[in-house]
mmCIF file of C-alpha atoms in Angstrom:
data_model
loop_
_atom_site.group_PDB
_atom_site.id
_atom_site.type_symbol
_atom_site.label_atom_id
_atom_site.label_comp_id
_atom_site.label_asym_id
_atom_site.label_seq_id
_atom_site.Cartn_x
_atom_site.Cartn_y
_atom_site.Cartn_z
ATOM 1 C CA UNK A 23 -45.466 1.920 22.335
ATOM 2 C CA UNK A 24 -44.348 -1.164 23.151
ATOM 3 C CA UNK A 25 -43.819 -4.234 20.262
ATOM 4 C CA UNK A 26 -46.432 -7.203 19.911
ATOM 5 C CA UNK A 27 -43.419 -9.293 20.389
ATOM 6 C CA UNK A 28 -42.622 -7.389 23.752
ATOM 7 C CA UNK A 29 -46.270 -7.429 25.298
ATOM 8 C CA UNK A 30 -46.176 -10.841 24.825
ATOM 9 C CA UNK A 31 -42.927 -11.763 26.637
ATOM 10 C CA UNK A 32 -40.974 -12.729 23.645
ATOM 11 C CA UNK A 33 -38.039 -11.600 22.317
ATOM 12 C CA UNK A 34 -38.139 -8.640 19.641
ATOM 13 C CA UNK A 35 -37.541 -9.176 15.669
ATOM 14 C CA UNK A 36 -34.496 -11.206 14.608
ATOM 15 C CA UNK A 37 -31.665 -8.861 13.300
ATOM 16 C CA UNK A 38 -30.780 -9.845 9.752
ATOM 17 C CA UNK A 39 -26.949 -11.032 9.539
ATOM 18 C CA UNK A 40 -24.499 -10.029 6.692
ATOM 19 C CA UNK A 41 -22.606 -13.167 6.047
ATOM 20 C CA UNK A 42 -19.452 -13.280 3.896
ATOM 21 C CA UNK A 43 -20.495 -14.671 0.321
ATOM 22 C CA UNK A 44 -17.850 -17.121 0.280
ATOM 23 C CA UNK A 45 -19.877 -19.147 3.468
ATOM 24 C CA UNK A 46 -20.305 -23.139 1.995
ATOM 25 C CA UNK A 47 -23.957 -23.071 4.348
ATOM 26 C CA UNK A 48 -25.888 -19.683 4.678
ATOM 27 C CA UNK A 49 -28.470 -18.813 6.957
ATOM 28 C CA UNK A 50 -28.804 -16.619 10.212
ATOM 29 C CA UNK A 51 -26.678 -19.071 12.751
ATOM 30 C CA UNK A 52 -29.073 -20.349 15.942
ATOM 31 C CA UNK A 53 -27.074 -18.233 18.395
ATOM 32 C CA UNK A 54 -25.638 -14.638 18.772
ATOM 33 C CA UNK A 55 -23.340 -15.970 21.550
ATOM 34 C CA UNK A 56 -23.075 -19.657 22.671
ATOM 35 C CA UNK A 57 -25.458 -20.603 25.137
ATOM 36 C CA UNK A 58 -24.041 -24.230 25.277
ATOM 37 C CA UNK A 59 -20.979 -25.201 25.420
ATOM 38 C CA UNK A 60 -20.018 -28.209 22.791
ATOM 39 C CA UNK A 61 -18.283 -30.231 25.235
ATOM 40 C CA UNK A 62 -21.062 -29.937 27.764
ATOM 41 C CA UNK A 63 -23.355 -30.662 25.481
ATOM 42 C CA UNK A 64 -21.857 -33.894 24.403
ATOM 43 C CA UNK A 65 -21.782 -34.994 27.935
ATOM 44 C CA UNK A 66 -25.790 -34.731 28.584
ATOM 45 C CA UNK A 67 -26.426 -36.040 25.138
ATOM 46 C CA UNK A 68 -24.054 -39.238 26.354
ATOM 47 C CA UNK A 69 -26.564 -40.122 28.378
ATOM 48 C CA UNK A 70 -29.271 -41.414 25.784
ATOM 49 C CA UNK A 71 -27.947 -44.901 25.440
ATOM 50 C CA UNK A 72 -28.264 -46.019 21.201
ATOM 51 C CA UNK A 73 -27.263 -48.943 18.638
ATOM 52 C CA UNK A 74 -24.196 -48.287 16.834
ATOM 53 C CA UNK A 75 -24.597 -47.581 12.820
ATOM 54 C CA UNK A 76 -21.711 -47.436 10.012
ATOM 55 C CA UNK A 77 -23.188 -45.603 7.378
ATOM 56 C CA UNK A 78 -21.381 -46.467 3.812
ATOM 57 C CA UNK A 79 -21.612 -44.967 0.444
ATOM 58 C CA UNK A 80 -18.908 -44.930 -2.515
ATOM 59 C CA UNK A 81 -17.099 -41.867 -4.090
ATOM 60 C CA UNK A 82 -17.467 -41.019 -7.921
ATOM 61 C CA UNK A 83 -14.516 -43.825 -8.296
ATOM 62 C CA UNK A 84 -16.517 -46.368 -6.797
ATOM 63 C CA UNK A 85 -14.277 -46.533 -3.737
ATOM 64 C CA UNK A 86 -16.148 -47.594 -0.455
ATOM 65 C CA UNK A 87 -16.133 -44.860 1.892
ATOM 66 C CA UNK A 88 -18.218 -44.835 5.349
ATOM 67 C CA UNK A 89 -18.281 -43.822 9.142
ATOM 68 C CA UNK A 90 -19.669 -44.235 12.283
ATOM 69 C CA UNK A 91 -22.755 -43.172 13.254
ATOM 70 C CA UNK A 92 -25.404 -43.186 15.916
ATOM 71 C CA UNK A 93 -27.292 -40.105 14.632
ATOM 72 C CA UNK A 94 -29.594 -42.576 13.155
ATOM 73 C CA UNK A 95 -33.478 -42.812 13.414
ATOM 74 C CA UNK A 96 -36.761 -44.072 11.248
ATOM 75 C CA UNK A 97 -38.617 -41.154 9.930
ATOM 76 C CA UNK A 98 -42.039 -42.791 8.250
ATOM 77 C CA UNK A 99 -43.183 -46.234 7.367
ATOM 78 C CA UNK A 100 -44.966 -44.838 4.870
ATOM 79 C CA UNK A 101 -43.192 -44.762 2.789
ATOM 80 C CA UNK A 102 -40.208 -46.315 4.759
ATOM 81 C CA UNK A 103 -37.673 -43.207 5.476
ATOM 82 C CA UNK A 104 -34.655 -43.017 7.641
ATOM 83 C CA UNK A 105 -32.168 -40.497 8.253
ATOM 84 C CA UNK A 106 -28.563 -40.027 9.203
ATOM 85 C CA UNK A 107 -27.059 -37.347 10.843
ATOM 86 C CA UNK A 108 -23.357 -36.337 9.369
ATOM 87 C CA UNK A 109 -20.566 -34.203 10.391
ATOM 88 C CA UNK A 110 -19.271 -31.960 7.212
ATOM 89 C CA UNK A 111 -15.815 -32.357 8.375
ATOM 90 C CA UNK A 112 -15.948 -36.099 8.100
ATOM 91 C CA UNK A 113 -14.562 -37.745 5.068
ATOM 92 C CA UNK A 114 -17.454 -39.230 4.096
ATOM 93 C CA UNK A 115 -19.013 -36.409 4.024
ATOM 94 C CA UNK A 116 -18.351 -35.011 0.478
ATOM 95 C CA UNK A 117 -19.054 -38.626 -1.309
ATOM 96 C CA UNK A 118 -22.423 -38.878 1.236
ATOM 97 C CA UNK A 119 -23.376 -35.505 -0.721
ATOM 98 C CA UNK A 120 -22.654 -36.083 -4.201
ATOM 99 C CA UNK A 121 -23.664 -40.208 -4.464
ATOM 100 C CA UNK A 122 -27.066 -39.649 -3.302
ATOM 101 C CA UNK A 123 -27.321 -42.923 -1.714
ATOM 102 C CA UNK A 124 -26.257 -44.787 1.156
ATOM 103 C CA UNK A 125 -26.511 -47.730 3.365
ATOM 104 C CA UNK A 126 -27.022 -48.082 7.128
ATOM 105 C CA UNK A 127 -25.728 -51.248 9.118
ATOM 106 C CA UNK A 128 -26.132 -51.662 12.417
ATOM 107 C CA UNK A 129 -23.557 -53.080 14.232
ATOM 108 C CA UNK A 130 -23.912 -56.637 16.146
ATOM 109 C CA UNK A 131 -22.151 -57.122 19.543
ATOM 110 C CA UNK A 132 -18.755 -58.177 18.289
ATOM 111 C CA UNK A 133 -18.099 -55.371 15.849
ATOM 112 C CA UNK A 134 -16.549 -52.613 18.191
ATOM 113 C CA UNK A 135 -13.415 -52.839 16.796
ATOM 114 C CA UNK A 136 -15.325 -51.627 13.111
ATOM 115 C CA UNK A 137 -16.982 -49.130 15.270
ATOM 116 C CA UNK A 138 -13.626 -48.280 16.464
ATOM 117 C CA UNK A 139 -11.762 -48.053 13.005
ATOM 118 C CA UNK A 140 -14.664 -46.252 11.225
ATOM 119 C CA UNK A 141 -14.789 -43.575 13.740
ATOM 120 C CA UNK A 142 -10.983 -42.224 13.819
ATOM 121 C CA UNK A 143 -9.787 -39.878 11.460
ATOM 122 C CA UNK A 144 -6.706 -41.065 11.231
ATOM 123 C CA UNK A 145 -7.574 -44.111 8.758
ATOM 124 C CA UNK A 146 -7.736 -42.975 5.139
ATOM 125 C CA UNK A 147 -9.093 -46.876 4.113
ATOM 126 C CA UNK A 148 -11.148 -47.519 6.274
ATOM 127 C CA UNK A 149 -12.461 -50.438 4.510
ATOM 128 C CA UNK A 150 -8.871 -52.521 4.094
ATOM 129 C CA UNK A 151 -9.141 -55.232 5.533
ATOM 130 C CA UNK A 152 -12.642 -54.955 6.580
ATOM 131 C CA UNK A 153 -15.017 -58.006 5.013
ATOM 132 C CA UNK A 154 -18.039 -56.288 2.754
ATOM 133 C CA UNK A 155 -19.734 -57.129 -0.463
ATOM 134 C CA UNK A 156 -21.041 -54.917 -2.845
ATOM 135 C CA UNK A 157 -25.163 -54.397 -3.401
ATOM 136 C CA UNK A 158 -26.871 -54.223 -6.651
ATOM 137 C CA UNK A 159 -27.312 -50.491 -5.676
ATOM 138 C CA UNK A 160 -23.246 -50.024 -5.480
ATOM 139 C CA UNK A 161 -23.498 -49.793 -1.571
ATOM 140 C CA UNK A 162 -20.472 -51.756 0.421
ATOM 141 C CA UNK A 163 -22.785 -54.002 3.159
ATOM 142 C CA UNK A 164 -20.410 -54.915 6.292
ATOM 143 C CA UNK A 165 -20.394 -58.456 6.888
ATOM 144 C CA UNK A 166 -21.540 -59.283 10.288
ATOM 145 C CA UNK A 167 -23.837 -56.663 10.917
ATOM 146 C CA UNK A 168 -27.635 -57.159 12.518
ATOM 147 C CA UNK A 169 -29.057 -55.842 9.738
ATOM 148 C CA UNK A 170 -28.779 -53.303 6.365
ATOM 149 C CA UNK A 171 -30.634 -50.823 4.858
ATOM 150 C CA UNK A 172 -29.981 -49.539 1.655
ATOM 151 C CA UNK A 173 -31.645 -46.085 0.601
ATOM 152 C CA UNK A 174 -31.558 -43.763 -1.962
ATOM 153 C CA UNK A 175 -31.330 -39.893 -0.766
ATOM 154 C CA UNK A 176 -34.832 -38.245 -1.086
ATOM 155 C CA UNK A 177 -33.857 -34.921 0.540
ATOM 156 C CA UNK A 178 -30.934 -32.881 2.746
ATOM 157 C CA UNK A 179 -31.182 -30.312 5.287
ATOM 158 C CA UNK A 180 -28.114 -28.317 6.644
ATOM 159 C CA UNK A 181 -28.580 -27.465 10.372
ATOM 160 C CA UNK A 182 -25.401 -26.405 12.052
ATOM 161 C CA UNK A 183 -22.068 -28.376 11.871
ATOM 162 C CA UNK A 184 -24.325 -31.531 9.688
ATOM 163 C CA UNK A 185 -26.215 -32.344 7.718
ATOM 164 C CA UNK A 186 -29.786 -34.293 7.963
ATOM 165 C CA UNK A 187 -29.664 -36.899 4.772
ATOM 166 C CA UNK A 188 -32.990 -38.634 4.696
ATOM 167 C CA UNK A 189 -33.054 -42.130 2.599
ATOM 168 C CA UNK A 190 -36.135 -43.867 1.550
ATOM 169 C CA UNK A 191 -35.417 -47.325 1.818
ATOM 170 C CA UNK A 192 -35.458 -49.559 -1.314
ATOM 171 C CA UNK A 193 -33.504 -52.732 -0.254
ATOM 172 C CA UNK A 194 -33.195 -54.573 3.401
ATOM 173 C CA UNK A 195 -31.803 -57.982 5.241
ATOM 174 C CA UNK A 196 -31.685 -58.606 8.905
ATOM 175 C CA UNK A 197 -28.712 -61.319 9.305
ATOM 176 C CA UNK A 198 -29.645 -61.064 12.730
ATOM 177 C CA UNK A 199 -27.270 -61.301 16.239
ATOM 178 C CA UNK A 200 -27.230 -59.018 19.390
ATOM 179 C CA UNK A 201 -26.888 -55.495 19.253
ATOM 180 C CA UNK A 202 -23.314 -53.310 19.775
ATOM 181 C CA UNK A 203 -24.861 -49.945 22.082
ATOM 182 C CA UNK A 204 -23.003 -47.265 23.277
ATOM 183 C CA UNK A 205 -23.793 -44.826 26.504
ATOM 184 C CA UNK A 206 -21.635 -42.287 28.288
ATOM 185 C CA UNK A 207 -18.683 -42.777 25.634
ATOM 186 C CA UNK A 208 -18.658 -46.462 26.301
ATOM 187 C CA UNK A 209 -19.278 -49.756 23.693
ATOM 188 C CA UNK A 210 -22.074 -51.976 25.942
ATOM 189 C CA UNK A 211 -22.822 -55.429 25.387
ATOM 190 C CA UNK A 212 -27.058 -56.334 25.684
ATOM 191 C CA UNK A 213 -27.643 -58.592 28.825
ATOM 192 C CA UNK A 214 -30.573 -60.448 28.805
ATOM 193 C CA UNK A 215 -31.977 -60.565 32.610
ATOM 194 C CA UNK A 216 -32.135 -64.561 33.366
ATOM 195 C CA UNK A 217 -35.561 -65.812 33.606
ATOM 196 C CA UNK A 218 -36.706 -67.198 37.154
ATOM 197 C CA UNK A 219 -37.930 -70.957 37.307
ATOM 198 C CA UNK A 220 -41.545 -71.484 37.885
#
């Protein structure tokens, strides 16, 4: 006799997966085989145009540490939540984790090249040479950015290759300026459309 599952067009029970006990994330993985290819997934998510984010923290020395990031997005107003998406192989990563707090700011127009030097991997400081102050909470705030948020972790969820850190806000400033944006692997500059004479 058929399964409920099968009368109903859907697939039949999930098969439980052994998984080697030495695994730093467990869970049954999304996918038995890949459906989607990384790199062509990357190239259809390219096309949702976003603001650029550096998302900074300090280690357990109380050395400025921080990335790149447009994995970025409000969660509630109420109370105000926001969270950051972050690759564990980045090396922000492990202070991100263990600090429990972090600060978001988004990038004006003429930061690309801190875009630029906060994205590579092949920058150990990323933060020589890179104007910042230090926040009562301990979070380095980039000079020249649009605007910061600084937020204490209220919770982290592990879903594939990052993790989901979500910060409830407990200190902002909006400097102001025009936003940096990126689309289709590509820094963009915000163009106001001229407004026609009466």
């Amino acid at each position: 006799m058929p399964s409920p599952q099968a009368r109903a067009g859907l697939p039949g029970p999930v098969l439980a997966i052994a998984l080697p006990a030495n695994l730093a994330f467990h869970g049954v993985p999304c996918y038995i085989r890949t459906v989607i290819g990384p790199d062509d997934f990357r190239k259809v998510l390219s096309h949702f145009g976003s603001g650029v984010t550096i998302v900074t923290t300090s280690d357990a020395d109380k050395h400025p540490t921080g990335l790149t990031c447009s994995s970025f997005a409000s969660v509630s107003l109420e109370p105000p939540l926001v969270l950051v998406c972050v690759d564990h192989k980045a090396q922000s990563f492990p202070a991100l984790r263990e600090r429990g707090r972090f600060a978001v700011n988004i990038l004006s127009s003429g930061q690309e090249a801190v875009s630029r030097r906060f994205a590579t991997t092949q920058i150990l400081d990323k933060f020589e040479g890179v104007p910042h102050t230090v926040s009562e909470l301990g979070l380095p705030l980039l000079d020249g950015a649009m605007a910061h948020l600084e937020c204490i972790t209220v919770s982290a969820h592990v879903e594939g290759d990052h993790t989901i850190f979500v910060g409830r806000v407990e200190r902002m400033s909006v400097p102001g300026g025009e936003p940096l944006l990126y689309f289709k692997g590509r820094y963009e500059r915000f163009v106001k459309e001229p407004q026609s004479g009466a």
